[in-house]
Amino acid sequence: MPGTVRDASGVGRFHGVTLENGVAAPEKEKVVLVKKEGGSHWFRRFCPCCCRTQSSFDIPEKEVEGKEEEKLWNSVPVAFLLPTQHLIKYFLLELTFTVCSVDLLSSKMGQNRKEHHTDLYYSNDLIIRRGQMFQMEIELSRPFCPNTDRLHLELKTGSLPLVSKGTHVIIPLVDELEDNCWEAKIVEQYNKKIKLYVNSPSNALIGKYSLAIALQGTEGEETKTHESGKDIYMLFNPWSEEDTVYMESEDEKKEYVLNDTGRLYYGTEKQIGARTWNFGQFDQDILEACLYILDKSEVLASGRRNPVIVVRVISAMINSPDDQGVLEGNWSGNYAGGTSPTAWSGSVDILRKYYKEDGMPVKYGQCWVFSGVTTTVLRCLGIPCRSVTNFQSAHDTDVSLTTDVYFDENMEPIHHLNSDSVWNFHVWNDCWMARPDLPPGMGGWQAVDSTPQETSQGTFRCGPASIAAIRNGQVYLKHDTPFIFAEVNSDKIYWQRNADGTFCQIHCEKKAVGHFISTKAVGSDKREDVTHLYKYPEDSEEERIAVETAIRYGSKPDAYSSPTADDVRVEVQLEGEGPRMGSDAKLKILVKNLSSHPRKTTLHSQVAVMYYTGVLKGTVKKDKTPVELMPNEDWVLPYNQYQDQLVDQAALMLTLSGRVSETQQVLASQTSFRLRTPDINIKPEGEAVVGKQMSAKITFTNPLPCTLRKVVLRIEGLGLRDLHPIEIGDVGRHATVTVTEHFIPSLVGTRKLVASLDCKQLTQVHGVSDIDVREIAFLFLKANIILHLGEIRFYV
């Protein structure tokens, strides 16, 4: 029975001890303690590490009672006071070699998290990067004896940890650390506590590991394993030269790994728009969500050491058609049951929702949303990554590495054959890594695309493809290089159907796709053009060689025909920043005769509303005009002709075609343009101080001559507030709406408050404001401390 003893020897000495069966304790007797010479010698034989010197404990030989007795008992080691049977049990407990506690030193402000550049992650767990030393402390039941005791660490990851697969790691104690391997060294020892330095190899598996400590007290004794109950998160390490994701520039690492906000570009090549995106890779639940995605992909845990495999898996798992991935794509314009793609302004809400709802795809996404989420996941896992926008982005559907446009005998488009398309913009990702699986020189930036367009090895995914290989037309190198090459550098070939049903090539546009490839600049919100990384200058000898090299590996290696007469040019010009939503769209068609002879043609013009993917919704205006060269003709599209046809991104495509009477030269051109939308204005009010409420005034003006229905304003800001939708309701024609949003900043530094509009009639409306948040001012108090009758009093 707990709290009882079978004799009265312990009664009155130990808290909670009584006699069994309710027997009352006898009257307390006087206690006589006698000093025993050499009393600790026999104990030292049991534990030479604990008792290295003779005991100096001195028990006086005298009678004591009352308070003196109580003081004396409190000063005597408990082992000298226990009855024989309890004495044996006490020493057995002391001699049992066990782990009392484990401290992974995982504080965000501690050395581990700071040195591993993981102090921004929300979690309080130990988050480290592979190939880099970390520290931990272990408290044992007795001091560690290096000569007789044995200790090693065990890490396990995955559902079936195996040493042979690297998912069960044995970390031995060593005398000297050698780096780039699993090893541990005791660097400090204080009484029962030891401090370890632990190394990991630069190719360690990334993921969540459980930690156990194995102990063996003396030779021949059974090894005991202590499960710590604590997890260690291992990430890729761009700061380690031995890691395949190593990136040399500190500024680039700060941008492509540590920056939790960025810019995404959209629109057309002549009207490039930009919006702020909250990547939020360090936010609550995001690391767990990213590892959950890897777990759900069913990729073997042993494959997680290779960034090529991890990126390829993430490319597949961000979309959902064949693996219940993160985002469900929707280009229909009907977003019932979900969120409009243009309403998202960050990745956090998407990933958290996917994680919390057990892997149900989130509705809905389009290319920039897929890219934004991919950037978040890869940066969170430690792979440098950026979102990239390609304007005039081709979608090759038959691996011809050309973009084909088919006309009938009357130069009318044959729509059912025109499966290839040119998106006015498309957003994907670049990620940084070495490529030991490819020939030398193929490392660096790799293109990866999570938007589901075409399958690769049976799954909707794309990349990673070496940008160096894309630039040189080496489309035979993996992964999915032909598709991305066609997106940025395919020629646009026009075909006309003959009377016998065959087709002949009538025109080739060599500069039709891959313009103004854009990403956010390092250290600023400016746009950086990276087209030169993907392709040589247009019409240069190197660029033509790259195209001809690539075509040889396509499905139409003999696509090019003999050159035709080429002395007439057609060009479409936009005035200023281009047409605005709600007003007439004015463009100028310029036809140039470069020859010394007169030229005549019949110019067919057609404008269609299109999705940003290049898929046409419907024709809104069509003309057929005889042209005497050289004209400069203004071409006007009234707002009332396109207002009911608009779709997401408010994009239109103007198609021009014709044949020069004198030379039979074919004129063909397609130009896409967008209708500019207004910005949301955000004006911060009040002091921006951590923990103190402030507000922001948010203003929006409806540019349309009609009422906007069911308008929702979505506001979020990392370190400012979580995603917060505000239902505005209907907004009248040309009306202005102002709302005031209150929030409490939680993080110091320059934070971005982002607002976006969710409305079926008007999309891609957003705004951003930079808010400089300061630390709360410390209140210094002058205190006088007076010691009085054992009290401490503070006077301010």
Short mmCIF file of C-alpha atoms in Angstrom, two decimals, residues 82-318:
data_model
loop_
_atom_site.label_atom_id
_atom_site.label_comp_id
_atom_site.label_asym_id
_atom_site.label_seq_id
_atom_site.Cartn_x
_atom_site.Cartn_y
_atom_site.Cartn_z
CA LEU A 82 16.43 4.13 5.11
CA PRO A 83 15.68 0.73 6.56
CA THR A 84 17.62 -2.10 4.94
CA GLN A 85 15.03 -3.10 2.32
CA HIS A 86 14.50 0.52 1.25
CA LEU A 87 18.25 1.15 1.34
CA ILE A 88 18.81 -1.56 -1.25
CA LYS A 89 16.01 -0.21 -3.44
CA TYR A 90 17.42 3.32 -3.21
CA PHE A 91 20.90 2.33 -4.37
CA LEU A 92 19.51 0.15 -7.16
CA LEU A 93 17.58 3.17 -8.41
CA GLU A 94 20.71 5.31 -8.23
CA LEU A 95 22.70 2.68 -10.07
CA THR A 96 20.12 2.35 -12.92
CA PHE A 97 21.64 4.22 -15.90
CA THR A 98 18.78 6.14 -17.51
CA VAL A 99 17.98 9.36 -19.32
CA CYS A 100 16.22 11.88 -17.12
CA SER A 101 15.66 14.63 -19.69
CA VAL A 102 16.64 15.84 -23.16
CA ASP A 103 17.01 19.50 -24.15
CA LEU A 104 17.31 20.08 -27.89
CA LEU A 105 18.10 23.77 -27.33
CA SER A 106 15.39 24.64 -29.82
CA SER A 107 14.64 28.19 -28.69
CA LYS A 108 14.11 30.55 -31.61
CA MET A 109 16.63 32.92 -30.07
CA GLY A 110 19.12 30.16 -29.30
CA GLN A 111 22.32 29.27 -31.08
CA ASN A 112 20.90 26.28 -32.98
CA ARG A 113 18.04 28.11 -34.67
CA LYS A 114 20.07 31.27 -35.32
CA GLU A 115 23.04 29.45 -36.88
CA HIS A 116 20.77 27.27 -39.03
CA HIS A 117 18.74 30.27 -40.27
CA THR A 118 15.52 28.73 -38.94
CA ASP A 119 14.68 31.25 -36.22
CA LEU A 120 11.80 32.66 -38.30
CA TYR A 121 9.80 29.42 -38.28
CA TYR A 122 6.77 29.57 -35.99
CA SER A 123 7.34 26.15 -34.40
CA ASN A 124 9.26 25.77 -31.14
CA ASP A 125 10.67 22.41 -32.22
CA LEU A 126 14.29 21.98 -33.28
CA ILE A 127 14.47 22.93 -36.97
CA ILE A 128 17.91 22.47 -38.51
CA ARG A 129 19.59 22.27 -41.89
CA ARG A 130 21.54 19.27 -43.05
CA GLY A 131 25.34 19.23 -43.24
CA GLN A 132 25.66 21.56 -40.26
CA MET A 133 26.48 20.95 -36.59
CA PHE A 134 23.82 21.40 -33.90
CA GLN A 135 23.86 21.12 -30.10
CA MET A 136 21.79 19.26 -27.52
CA GLU A 137 21.94 18.45 -23.80
CA ILE A 138 21.11 15.20 -22.01
CA GLU A 139 20.62 14.78 -18.27
CA LEU A 140 21.35 11.27 -16.99
CA SER A 141 20.52 9.53 -13.71
CA ARG A 142 24.22 9.66 -12.76
CA PRO A 143 27.40 11.16 -14.19
CA PHE A 144 28.54 9.71 -17.51
CA CYS A 145 31.75 7.61 -17.30
CA PRO A 146 33.50 7.66 -20.73
CA ASN A 147 35.64 4.63 -19.83
CA THR A 148 32.79 2.29 -18.98
CA ASP A 149 29.54 3.80 -20.33
CA ARG A 150 28.27 3.62 -23.91
CA LEU A 151 25.85 6.08 -25.55
CA HIS A 152 24.59 6.70 -29.07
CA LEU A 153 21.70 8.59 -30.68
CA GLU A 154 19.05 7.18 -32.99
CA LEU A 155 16.96 9.15 -35.48
CA LYS A 156 14.01 7.65 -37.35
CA THR A 157 11.88 9.04 -40.16
CA GLY A 158 9.21 7.61 -42.42
CA SER A 159 6.65 4.88 -41.83
CA LEU A 160 9.16 1.99 -41.92
CA PRO A 161 12.57 3.19 -40.71
CA LEU A 162 15.46 1.06 -42.02
CA VAL A 163 19.19 1.57 -41.55
CA SER A 164 19.77 0.36 -45.11
CA LYS A 165 17.51 3.10 -46.52
CA GLY A 166 18.92 5.88 -44.38
CA THR A 167 15.61 6.32 -42.58
CA HIS A 168 16.98 4.85 -39.34
CA VAL A 169 20.18 6.65 -38.40
CA ILE A 170 22.64 5.48 -35.74
CA ILE A 171 24.78 8.39 -34.50
CA PRO A 172 27.88 7.21 -32.61
CA LEU A 173 29.95 9.12 -30.08
CA VAL A 174 33.38 10.04 -31.45
CA ASP A 175 36.48 11.68 -30.02
CA GLU A 176 36.79 14.17 -32.90
CA LEU A 177 34.16 15.45 -35.36
CA GLU A 178 35.05 14.86 -39.02
CA ASP A 179 32.12 16.68 -40.69
CA ASN A 180 29.74 15.52 -43.45
CA CYS A 181 28.67 12.38 -41.62
CA TRP A 182 26.43 11.39 -38.74
CA GLU A 183 28.49 11.73 -35.54
CA ALA A 184 28.28 13.19 -32.04
CA LYS A 185 30.84 14.39 -29.49
CA ILE A 186 30.56 15.23 -25.80
CA VAL A 187 31.92 18.75 -25.46
CA GLU A 188 30.85 19.56 -21.90
CA GLN A 189 30.02 17.54 -18.81
CA TYR A 190 28.67 18.96 -15.57
CA ASN A 191 27.65 16.47 -12.91
CA LYS A 192 24.88 14.36 -14.51
CA LYS A 193 24.42 16.59 -17.56
CA ILE A 194 26.31 16.27 -20.86
CA LYS A 195 26.35 18.59 -23.87
CA LEU A 196 26.73 17.12 -27.37
CA TYR A 197 27.75 18.54 -30.72
CA VAL A 198 26.01 16.55 -33.48
CA ASN A 199 26.92 16.54 -37.17
CA SER A 200 24.76 15.48 -40.11
CA PRO A 201 25.83 14.75 -43.70
CA SER A 202 25.03 17.20 -46.48
CA ASN A 203 22.89 14.57 -48.23
CA ALA A 204 20.76 13.64 -45.20
CA LEU A 205 17.08 12.94 -45.80
CA ILE A 206 14.90 15.96 -45.17
CA GLY A 207 11.83 15.58 -43.01
CA LYS A 208 10.73 14.99 -39.42
CA TYR A 209 12.85 12.66 -37.28
CA SER A 210 12.05 11.16 -33.89
CA LEU A 211 14.97 11.07 -31.43
CA ALA A 212 15.99 8.27 -29.08
CA ILE A 213 19.05 7.83 -26.83
CA ALA A 214 20.58 4.38 -26.33
CA LEU A 215 22.58 3.73 -23.13
CA GLN A 216 24.72 0.89 -21.82
CA GLY A 217 26.16 1.23 -18.30
CA THR A 218 28.80 -1.50 -18.10
CA GLU A 219 30.17 -4.04 -20.51
CA GLY A 220 27.72 -6.88 -20.96
CA GLU A 221 24.80 -4.88 -19.60
CA GLU A 222 21.71 -4.70 -21.79
CA THR A 223 21.44 -1.56 -23.94
CA LYS A 224 18.41 0.53 -23.01
CA THR A 225 16.76 2.92 -25.45
CA HIS A 226 15.05 6.07 -24.22
CA GLU A 227 12.47 7.64 -26.53
CA SER A 228 12.81 11.38 -26.04
CA GLY A 229 9.33 12.22 -27.32
CA LYS A 230 10.85 15.12 -29.23
CA ASP A 231 11.10 15.67 -32.99
CA ILE A 232 13.84 17.17 -35.11
CA TYR A 233 13.00 18.80 -38.45
CA MET A 234 15.76 18.50 -41.07
CA LEU A 235 15.77 20.84 -44.10
CA PHE A 236 17.88 21.42 -47.21
CA ASN A 237 20.80 23.77 -46.61
CA PRO A 238 21.62 26.48 -49.17
CA TRP A 239 24.32 27.75 -46.75
CA SER A 240 26.34 24.51 -46.97
CA GLU A 241 28.77 24.21 -49.87
CA GLU A 242 28.38 20.44 -49.81
CA ASP A 243 24.59 20.57 -50.27
CA THR A 244 23.27 20.31 -53.84
CA VAL A 245 21.05 23.36 -53.22
CA TYR A 246 24.01 25.53 -52.13
CA MET A 247 23.70 29.16 -53.25
CA GLU A 248 26.71 31.42 -52.90
CA SER A 249 25.19 34.91 -52.72
CA GLU A 250 23.92 35.94 -49.28
CA ASP A 251 21.57 38.49 -50.87
CA GLU A 252 20.06 35.81 -53.10
CA LYS A 253 19.60 33.42 -50.17
CA LYS A 254 17.89 36.18 -48.24
CA GLU A 255 15.55 36.74 -51.21
CA TYR A 256 14.93 33.21 -52.47
CA VAL A 257 14.87 31.33 -49.13
CA LEU A 258 14.10 33.77 -46.33
CA ASN A 259 11.83 36.38 -47.92
CA ASP A 260 8.23 35.55 -47.03
CA THR A 261 6.64 37.99 -49.49
CA GLY A 262 7.15 38.57 -53.20
CA ARG A 263 5.71 39.89 -56.46
CA LEU A 264 3.81 38.01 -59.16
CA TYR A 265 3.52 39.45 -62.66
CA TYR A 266 0.57 39.15 -65.01
CA GLY A 267 -1.13 40.93 -67.94
CA THR A 268 0.40 41.19 -71.39
CA GLU A 269 3.88 41.97 -72.65
CA LYS A 270 2.87 45.57 -73.32
CA GLN A 271 0.93 45.99 -70.09
CA ILE A 272 2.74 44.14 -67.34
CA GLY A 273 0.88 44.16 -64.05
CA ALA A 274 2.26 43.18 -60.65
CA ARG A 275 0.72 42.05 -57.39
CA THR A 276 2.16 41.28 -53.96
CA TRP A 277 1.96 37.67 -52.75
CA ASN A 278 2.38 36.47 -49.17
CA PHE A 279 4.40 33.26 -49.34
CA GLY A 280 4.38 32.88 -45.54
CA GLN A 281 6.73 29.87 -45.45
CA PHE A 282 7.49 30.43 -41.75
CA ASP A 283 3.89 30.80 -40.60
CA GLN A 284 2.08 28.51 -38.17
CA ASP A 285 1.31 25.01 -39.57
CA ILE A 286 3.13 25.64 -42.88
CA LEU A 287 6.19 23.46 -42.24
CA GLU A 288 3.91 20.68 -41.04
CA ALA A 289 1.71 21.16 -44.13
CA CYS A 290 4.72 20.95 -46.48
CA LEU A 291 5.91 17.68 -44.91
CA TYR A 292 2.32 16.41 -44.99
CA ILE A 293 2.32 16.99 -48.76
CA LEU A 294 5.45 14.86 -49.10
CA ASP A 295 3.91 12.14 -46.91
CA LYS A 296 0.69 12.17 -48.93
CA SER A 297 2.61 11.83 -52.18
CA GLU A 298 3.71 8.35 -51.09
CA VAL A 299 7.20 9.05 -52.38
CA LEU A 300 9.64 6.85 -50.49
CA ALA A 301 11.22 8.62 -47.54
CA SER A 302 14.60 7.43 -48.82
CA GLY A 303 14.12 9.64 -51.89
CA ARG A 304 13.95 12.83 -49.86
CA ARG A 305 17.68 13.45 -49.90
CA ASN A 306 17.56 14.43 -53.60
CA PRO A 307 16.12 17.89 -54.42
CA VAL A 308 15.38 16.81 -58.00
CA ILE A 309 13.00 14.12 -56.71
CA VAL A 310 11.49 16.40 -54.06
CA VAL A 311 10.82 19.20 -56.57
CA ARG A 312 9.30 16.80 -59.06
CA VAL A 313 7.00 15.43 -56.37
CA ILE A 314 5.97 18.92 -55.24
CA SER A 315 5.24 19.87 -58.87
CA ALA A 316 2.74 17.01 -59.01
CA MET A 317 1.26 17.50 -55.53
CA ILE A 318 0.44 21.21 -55.82
#
